Tab-separated table of C-alpha atoms in Angstrom:
chain	number	residue	atom	x	y	z
A	1	MET	CA	-4.035	124.100	190.308
A	2	LEU	CA	-0.594	125.395	191.323
A	3	ASP	CA	-1.885	125.544	194.892
A	4	THR	CA	-1.922	121.715	194.851
A	5	PHE	CA	1.689	121.253	193.726
A	6	SER	CA	4.643	123.596	193.973
A	7	LYS	CA	6.274	124.892	190.798
A	8	ALA	CA	9.437	122.995	191.733
A	9	ALA	CA	7.488	119.747	192.065
A	10	ILE	CA	5.709	120.191	188.738
A	11	ARG	CA	8.998	120.903	186.975
A	12	THR	CA	10.116	117.373	187.882
A	13	VAL	CA	7.542	116.088	185.363
A	14	ARG	CA	9.452	115.448	182.133
A	15	PRO	CA	7.944	116.180	178.703
A	16	LEU	CA	8.799	112.786	177.197
A	17	ASP	CA	7.257	111.003	180.190
A	18	VAL	CA	4.062	112.988	179.633
A	19	ALA	CA	4.042	112.066	175.941
A	20	GLN	CA	4.524	108.384	176.785
A	21	TYR	CA	1.722	108.494	179.347
A	22	LEU	CA	-0.699	110.087	176.899
A	23	ARG	CA	0.149	107.687	174.084
A	24	PHE	CA	-0.282	104.592	176.253
A	25	SER	CA	-3.489	105.985	177.812
A	26	GLY	CA	-5.350	106.265	174.518
A	27	TRP	CA	-4.612	109.873	173.577
A	28	GLU	CA	-3.704	110.717	169.988
A	29	GLU	CA	-1.245	113.377	168.939
A	30	THR	CA	-2.779	116.102	166.808
A	31	PRO	CA	-0.875	116.731	163.553
A	32	ARG	CA	0.755	120.156	163.568
A	33	PRO	CA	0.858	122.523	160.574
A	34	ALA	CA	4.367	123.254	159.393
A	35	SER	CA	4.007	126.842	160.579
A	36	SER	CA	2.907	125.910	164.104
A	37	ASP	CA	4.919	126.508	167.266
A	38	SER	CA	7.349	123.582	167.598
A	39	GLN	CA	7.635	124.161	171.343
A	40	TRP	CA	4.331	122.367	171.964
A	41	ARG	CA	2.672	119.049	171.295
A	42	ALA	CA	-1.105	118.826	171.168
A	43	TRP	CA	-2.968	115.635	172.106
A	44	GLN	CA	-6.648	114.819	172.028
A	45	ARG	CA	-8.957	112.128	173.336
A	46	THR	CA	-12.675	111.480	172.988
A	47	ILE	CA	-14.535	109.816	175.861
A	48	GLY	CA	-18.229	109.366	175.155
A	49	ASP	CA	-19.539	112.743	174.037
A	50	ASP	CA	-16.668	114.654	175.616
A	51	GLU	CA	-13.563	115.767	173.758
A	52	PHE	CA	-10.395	116.636	175.644
A	53	GLU	CA	-7.270	118.405	174.461
A	54	ALA	CA	-3.902	118.416	176.199
A	55	ILE	CA	-1.073	120.811	175.382
A	56	VAL	CA	2.357	119.465	176.297
A	57	PRO	CA	5.429	121.735	176.416
A	58	ARG	CA	8.474	120.162	174.755
A	59	ALA	CA	11.041	121.797	177.050
A	60	THR	CA	11.165	122.519	180.771
A	61	ASP	CA	12.932	125.878	180.442
A	62	ARG	CA	9.827	127.763	179.311
A	63	ALA	CA	8.692	130.360	181.821
A	64	ASP	CA	5.136	129.002	181.865
A	65	TYR	CA	6.134	125.292	181.957
A	66	ALA	CA	4.780	124.692	185.464
A	67	LEU	CA	1.472	126.397	184.652
A	68	ARG	CA	0.960	124.390	181.442
A	69	VAL	CA	1.784	121.070	183.114
A	70	ALA	CA	-0.570	121.939	185.980
A	71	GLU	CA	-3.353	122.531	183.433
A	72	LEU	CA	-2.431	119.249	181.750
A	73	ILE	CA	-2.712	117.349	185.044
A	74	GLU	CA	-6.134	118.889	185.629
A	75	THR	CA	-7.297	117.870	182.133
A	76	ILE	CA	-6.116	114.281	182.564
A	77	ALA	CA	-7.662	114.041	186.036
A	78	VAL	CA	-11.051	115.225	184.761
A	79	SER	CA	-10.978	112.971	181.689
A	80	GLU	CA	-10.040	109.886	183.714
A	81	GLY	CA	-12.112	110.676	186.799
A	82	ARG	CA	-9.084	110.464	189.076
A	83	GLU	CA	-7.419	112.598	191.728
A	84	ARG	CA	-4.749	115.069	190.645
A	85	GLU	CA	-2.237	113.490	193.024
A	86	GLN	CA	-2.676	110.108	191.344
A	87	VAL	CA	-2.155	111.585	187.888
A	88	PHE	CA	0.908	113.511	189.069
A	89	PHE	CA	2.476	110.332	190.490
A	90	ASP	CA	1.767	108.366	187.308
A	91	LEU	CA	3.311	111.064	185.125
A	92	LEU	CA	6.448	111.010	187.247
A	93	HIS	CA	6.732	107.236	187.124
A	94	VAL	CA	5.287	106.205	183.758
A	95	GLY	CA	8.627	104.531	183.014
A	96	SER	CA	8.596	102.459	186.199
A	97	ASP	CA	6.944	99.338	187.527
A	98	VAL	CA	5.349	100.306	190.849
A	99	ILE	CA	4.703	97.723	193.554
A	100	ARG	CA	2.463	98.858	196.397
A	101	VAL	CA	2.845	96.849	199.592
A	102	ARG	CA	-0.239	97.327	201.762
A	103	ILE	CA	-0.137	96.271	205.413
A	104	SER	CA	-3.662	96.282	206.820
A	105	ASP	CA	-3.540	96.679	210.590
A	106	PRO	CA	-5.966	98.575	212.858
A	107	ASP	CA	-2.975	100.387	214.380
A	108	PHE	CA	-1.945	101.734	210.945
A	109	GLU	CA	-5.300	103.106	209.745
A	110	ASP	CA	-4.099	106.717	209.834
A	111	GLY	CA	-1.147	105.869	207.596
A	112	SER	CA	1.418	106.112	210.390
A	113	LEU	CA	3.242	103.505	212.456
A	114	PRO	CA	5.817	103.428	215.271
A	115	ILE	CA	9.319	104.381	214.168
A	116	GLU	CA	10.765	100.953	215.007
A	117	GLU	CA	8.019	99.276	212.973
A	118	HIS	CA	8.782	101.606	210.062
A	119	ALA	CA	12.433	100.503	210.091
A	120	ILE	CA	11.389	96.836	210.087
A	121	VAL	CA	8.894	97.325	207.237
A	122	ALA	CA	11.489	99.190	205.166
A	123	GLN	CA	14.109	96.474	205.694
A	124	ARG	CA	11.723	93.603	204.963
A	125	THR	CA	10.497	95.344	201.800
A	126	SER	CA	14.095	95.724	200.641
A	127	ASP	CA	14.720	92.053	201.461
A	128	ILE	CA	11.680	91.009	199.405
A	129	VAL	CA	12.909	92.879	196.332
A	130	LEU	CA	16.463	91.557	196.772
A	131	ALA	CA	15.159	87.983	197.053
A	132	ALA	CA	13.287	88.450	193.764
A	133	ALA	CA	16.345	89.983	192.098
A	134	CYS	CA	18.499	87.030	193.188
A	135	ALA	CA	15.890	84.576	191.901
A	136	ALA	CA	15.809	86.459	188.582
A	137	VAL	CA	19.497	85.591	188.233
A	138	SER	CA	19.098	81.958	189.296
A	139	PRO	CA	16.344	80.297	191.368
A	140	LYS	CA	17.748	78.771	194.582
A	141	PRO	CA	16.234	77.513	197.849
A	142	VAL	CA	18.366	80.009	199.769
A	143	TRP	CA	20.827	82.779	199.090
A	144	ARG	CA	23.358	82.971	201.884
A	145	SER	CA	26.063	85.609	202.338
A	146	ARG	CA	27.055	86.173	198.710
A	147	ARG	CA	24.432	87.778	196.461
A	148	PRO	CA	24.742	88.176	192.662
A	149	ALA	CA	26.297	91.537	191.828
A	150	GLU	CA	23.606	92.210	189.197
A	151	ALA	CA	20.851	91.726	191.785
A	152	VAL	CA	22.523	93.947	194.378
A	153	GLU	CA	23.114	96.692	191.814
A	154	GLN	CA	19.487	96.600	190.646
A	155	VAL	CA	18.133	96.901	194.187
A	156	ARG	CA	20.392	99.889	194.828
A	157	GLY	CA	18.632	101.723	192.007
A	158	ILE	CA	15.105	101.022	193.274
A	159	ARG	CA	13.294	103.894	194.985
A	160	ILE	CA	10.681	104.055	197.726
A	161	GLY	CA	7.830	106.532	197.255
A	162	GLN	CA	5.808	108.330	199.908
A	163	SER	CA	3.431	106.113	201.858
A	164	GLU	CA	-0.301	106.315	201.190
A	165	ILE	CA	-3.270	106.384	203.526
A	166	GLY	CA	-5.146	103.089	203.701
A	167	SER	CA	-3.594	101.155	206.555
A	168	TYR	CA	0.078	101.500	205.569
A	169	ILE	CA	1.223	101.393	201.959
A	170	VAL	CA	4.844	101.312	200.815
A	171	LYS	CA	5.479	102.171	197.164
A	172	VAL	CA	8.424	100.417	195.500
A	173	ILE	CA	9.473	102.141	192.265
A	174	ASN	CA	11.492	100.072	189.791
A	175	ARG	CA	12.664	102.025	186.728
A	176	ILE	CA	12.215	99.952	183.549
A	177	THR	CA	14.149	99.970	180.289
A	178	PRO	CA	11.603	101.078	177.651
A	179	SER	CA	10.858	98.909	174.641
A	180	LEU	CA	11.632	100.707	171.388
A	181	GLU	CA	9.920	97.953	169.360
A	182	PRO	CA	6.838	97.018	171.421
A	183	ASP	CA	5.403	94.800	168.677
A	184	SER	CA	8.567	92.725	168.209
A	185	GLN	CA	9.142	89.316	169.786
A	186	GLU	CA	12.060	90.055	172.094
A	187	THR	CA	14.046	86.978	173.131
A	188	GLU	CA	14.764	88.182	176.652
A	189	GLU	CA	13.431	90.883	178.937
A	190	PRO	CA	15.892	93.356	180.471
A	191	PHE	CA	16.919	92.480	184.003
A	192	ASP	CA	14.987	95.353	185.598
A	193	ARG	CA	11.667	94.044	184.241
A	194	ARG	CA	12.614	90.440	185.099
A	195	VAL	CA	12.938	91.483	188.737
A	196	THR	CA	9.318	92.670	188.788
A	197	THR	CA	7.946	89.651	186.919
A	198	THR	CA	9.938	87.288	189.148
A	199	LEU	CA	8.604	88.996	192.263
A	200	ALA	CA	5.019	88.743	191.030
A	201	SER	CA	5.274	85.063	190.048
A	202	ALA	CA	7.169	84.222	193.253
A	203	LEU	CA	4.467	85.781	195.436
A	204	VAL	CA	1.734	83.858	193.592
A	205	ALA	CA	3.728	80.634	194.019
A	206	LEU	CA	4.311	81.451	197.700
A	207	ASP	CA	0.597	81.950	198.278
A	208	ASN	CA	-0.288	78.677	196.542
A	209	ALA	CA	2.461	76.728	198.310
A	210	SER	CA	1.493	78.037	201.742
A	211	GLU	CA	-2.126	76.988	201.224
A	212	ARG	CA	-1.193	73.517	200.014
A	213	ALA	CA	1.385	73.041	202.759
A	214	ALA	CA	-1.126	74.027	205.435
A	215	VAL	CA	-3.920	71.793	204.119
A	216	TYR	CA	-1.847	68.728	203.222
A	217	SER	CA	1.245	69.170	205.454
A	218	GLU	CA	3.298	69.102	202.272
A	219	MET	CA	6.698	70.798	202.239
A	220	ASP	CA	7.205	69.669	198.641
A	221	ALA	CA	4.890	72.489	197.555
A	222	PHE	CA	7.561	74.970	198.630
A	223	ASN	CA	10.340	72.900	197.063
A	224	ARG	CA	8.532	73.029	193.711
A	225	ALA	CA	7.903	76.754	194.108
A	226	VAL	CA	11.647	77.453	194.151
A	227	GLN	CA	11.680	77.435	190.336
A	228	SER	CA	9.083	80.233	190.423
A	229	GLY	CA	11.321	82.400	192.608
A	230	VAL	CA	10.399	81.280	196.129
A	231	SER	CA	13.353	81.065	198.510
A	232	ALA	CA	14.057	81.034	202.225
A	233	ASN	CA	15.000	84.694	201.843
A	234	LEU	CA	11.591	85.560	200.378
A	235	CYS	CA	9.786	83.541	203.068
A	236	ASP	CA	11.719	85.292	205.840
A	237	ALA	CA	11.115	88.742	204.360
A	238	VAL	CA	7.376	88.288	203.757
A	239	SER	CA	6.772	86.668	207.152
A	240	GLY	CA	8.744	89.520	208.726
A	241	LEU	CA	6.062	91.975	207.579
A	242	TRP	CA	3.586	90.243	209.886
A	243	GLY	CA	5.693	90.757	212.980
A	244	GLY	CA	4.736	88.036	215.478
A	245	ASP	CA	2.905	84.795	214.733
A	246	ASP	CA	-0.239	86.099	216.448
A	247	SER	CA	-0.473	89.160	214.197
A	248	GLN	CA	-3.807	89.743	212.461
A	249	ARG	CA	-2.251	91.829	209.694
A	250	GLN	CA	-3.292	91.312	206.101
A	251	LEU	CA	-0.658	91.758	203.390
A	252	GLU	CA	-1.358	92.850	199.839
A	253	PHE	CA	1.045	93.359	196.932
A	254	MET	CA	-0.333	95.430	194.042
A	255	PHE	CA	1.520	95.709	190.723
A	256	SER	CA	1.290	98.636	188.301
A	257	TRP	CA	3.282	97.772	185.191
A	258	SER	CA	5.058	100.443	183.181
A	259	PRO	CA	3.286	100.854	179.825
A	260	THR	CA	6.640	101.656	178.191
A	261	ARG	CA	7.370	97.915	178.066
A	262	PRO	CA	4.482	95.498	177.321
A	263	VAL	CA	4.047	92.845	179.994
A	264	GLY	CA	1.700	90.328	178.373
A	265	ALA	CA	-2.009	89.725	178.050
A	266	THR	CA	-2.741	88.787	181.680
A	267	PRO	CA	-0.197	90.419	183.984
A	268	ILE	CA	-0.376	89.769	187.711
A	269	ARG	CA	-2.057	92.749	189.373
A	270	ARG	CA	-2.548	91.677	192.984
A	271	VAL	CA	-1.389	89.015	195.438
A	272	GLY	CA	-2.822	88.917	198.963
A	273	PHE	CA	-1.865	87.021	202.108
A	274	GLY	CA	-4.068	86.492	205.145
A	275	SER	CA	-2.587	86.340	208.629
A	276	ASP	CA	-3.147	82.563	208.650
A	277	ARG	CA	-0.204	82.217	206.249
A	278	ALA	CA	2.363	83.683	208.662
A	279	ARG	CA	3.362	80.562	210.620
A	280	VAL	CA	3.415	78.352	207.525
A	281	ILE	CA	5.613	80.695	205.490
A	282	ARG	CA	7.978	81.320	208.410
A	283	GLU	CA	8.472	77.571	208.963
A	284	ALA	CA	8.928	76.950	205.242
A	285	GLY	CA	11.697	79.538	205.213
A	286	ARG	CA	13.447	77.771	208.072
A	287	LEU	CA	13.254	74.372	206.367
A	288	LEU	CA	14.373	75.678	202.977
A	289	ARG	CA	17.397	77.310	204.599
A	290	GLU	CA	18.230	74.305	206.758
A	291	ARG	CA	17.994	71.700	204.007
A	292	ALA	CA	19.544	73.570	201.099
A	293	PRO	CA	23.125	72.587	200.211
A	294	GLU	CA	25.644	75.299	201.043
A	295	GLU	CA	28.174	76.042	198.326
A	296	ASP	CA	31.859	76.671	199.035
A	297	PHE	CA	31.479	75.631	202.661
A	298	GLN	CA	34.799	75.492	204.497
A	299	VAL	CA	35.248	72.588	206.908
A	300	GLY	CA	37.900	73.009	209.580
A	301	GLY	CA	38.273	70.413	212.320
A	302	TYR	CA	39.780	67.115	213.376
A	303	VAL	CA	39.498	63.778	211.612
A	304	VAL	CA	37.595	61.413	213.917
A	305	LYS	CA	36.978	58.474	211.588
A	306	LEU	CA	38.579	56.852	208.543
A	307	ASP	CA	37.101	53.989	206.556
A	308	ARG	CA	38.477	52.505	203.344
A	309	ALA	CA	38.004	48.994	202.009
A	310	PRO	CA	41.129	47.013	201.030
A	311	ASP	CA	42.394	47.745	197.511
A	312	ASN	CA	40.084	50.795	197.205
A	313	GLU	CA	41.582	54.093	196.134
A	314	SER	CA	38.898	56.186	197.855
A	315	GLY	CA	37.581	56.081	201.393
A	316	SER	CA	35.248	57.804	203.829
A	317	VAL	CA	36.530	60.520	206.147
A	318	VAL	CA	34.591	62.051	209.051
A	319	VAL	CA	35.650	65.446	210.398
A	320	ALA	CA	34.306	67.000	213.613
A	321	CYS	CA	33.878	70.764	213.240
A	322	ASP	CA	31.795	73.652	214.514
A	323	ILE	CA	28.594	74.594	212.639
A	324	ASP	CA	26.431	77.358	214.061
A	325	GLY	CA	27.940	76.964	217.523
A	326	ALA	CA	27.545	73.179	217.738
A	327	THR	CA	30.004	70.373	216.979
A	328	ARG	CA	28.895	68.350	213.949
A	329	ARG	CA	30.373	65.342	212.201
A	330	ILE	CA	30.792	65.864	208.474
A	331	SER	CA	31.516	62.932	206.193
A	332	MET	CA	33.238	63.127	202.822
A	333	VAL	CA	34.765	60.756	200.287
A	334	LEU	CA	38.433	61.315	199.447
A	335	SER	CA	40.962	59.471	197.342
A	336	GLY	CA	44.677	59.455	196.525
A	337	ASN	CA	46.769	62.131	198.177
A	338	ASN	CA	43.707	63.732	199.753
A	339	TYR	CA	42.852	60.545	201.641
A	340	ARG	CA	46.483	60.160	202.695
A	341	ALA	CA	46.375	63.752	203.986
A	342	ALA	CA	43.381	62.786	206.143
A	343	ILE	CA	45.331	59.781	207.499
A	344	ASP	CA	48.247	62.046	208.432
A	345	ALA	CA	45.946	64.604	210.072
A	346	HIS	CA	44.269	61.869	212.127
A	347	ARG	CA	47.578	60.297	213.175
A	348	ASP	CA	49.181	63.590	214.222
A	349	THR	CA	45.987	65.237	215.552
A	350	ASN	CA	46.396	68.129	213.155
A	351	LEU	CA	43.723	70.493	211.870
A	352	PHE	CA	42.142	69.254	208.630
A	353	ARG	CA	40.536	71.665	206.179
A	354	ALA	CA	38.415	71.113	203.057
A	355	THR	CA	35.969	73.105	200.924
A	356	GLY	CA	32.898	71.788	199.124
A	357	LEU	CA	29.105	71.568	198.948
A	358	LEU	CA	27.658	71.006	202.422
A	359	SER	CA	24.463	68.926	202.431
A	360	LYS	CA	22.218	67.893	205.293
A	361	ALA	CA	19.844	64.929	205.422
A	362	GLY	CA	18.116	64.712	208.777
A	363	ARG	CA	20.946	64.952	211.306
A	364	THR	CA	23.616	63.775	208.872
A	365	TYR	CA	26.036	66.216	207.245
A	366	SER	CA	28.156	65.480	204.197
A	367	LEU	CA	30.624	67.472	202.116
A	368	GLU	CA	30.260	66.792	198.413
A	369	LEU	CA	32.883	67.585	195.777
A	370	PRO	CA	35.573	68.272	198.403
A	371	HIS	CA	38.629	70.216	197.278
A	372	SER	CA	41.351	72.548	198.595
A	373	ILE	CA	42.468	69.931	201.140
A	374	THR	CA	45.053	71.186	203.644
A	375	VAL	CA	46.499	69.950	206.933
A	376	GLU	CA	47.701	72.454	209.519
A	377	SER	CA	49.957	71.645	212.430
A	378	GLU	CA	49.134	73.412	215.683
A	379	GLN	CA	52.745	73.277	216.872
């Protein structure tokens, strides 16, 4: 057995993780006599007519620790009818949610891919998890430059496991806070688990929305899916795994939930996307990004139009400024000193600045809730 894994690799398996795995897999701890060796835990399981016993060392500093854990892996593999490598991975990551991202492509059948493609897949996978983490904080149509600190910090702690044969499979490993009272009704899940559940529900919603949008030409399906975690960021990241629009790749997301924190009666296990979803999801991402209001947008330009009815305190102001390399006219409603500042800026051809919520309807831009009004002379 030690010829399968090195001693150093086996020593990375932690005794408490083994105990958790056995308990959640249906094994029962055997009561120990008071005089028994306290350095071991014995577990047993009956499957049909077969009885299995597993001996688990309680400390990693024993000289024979690697040998005993190797024997344990063999016992579990035989009892469950699985490969040793699968058991070894599960023992290492029993405290983690594992998301396998499978990209089925004839060019990837041997489990390898061009180095540039690998970099793209790694980045898009990271983007997918970050989009879910942001949505776990607050669902939004798009997350622009500023991401929630909690989401960024969580993604930094997520690990990527070795790829698996079977087209190309990326393993995302998200360490989960264990539940110490699994039978209690907890009011709120820890953020690490919420990231996984948000990702799963968002992918299901994305699949449903893409089908409805394609059949009925209905963008509203994506708008409704925002509350389930769909965003322009998620659309861009998922569609990026396809590469070009003509790609025939199939995408599959498979979820293995950590047994250390119960996930519910019917957890999401798999979400698949055919290549026919690529164009729809990519376009939905573009529209969600384009139409979503942009918070704290800074307008800087020249006042080109003023309009205020007699005796009204507030009036309409139009400012011409650069947005994404093109000159756009942005309207806003100002009153009092702010409107008078716009009059002065227009009269003296000075630079006018304001900050607010930028909205777009068709080709019309408006700045809602404008504040931080300033006028700058260019002299």
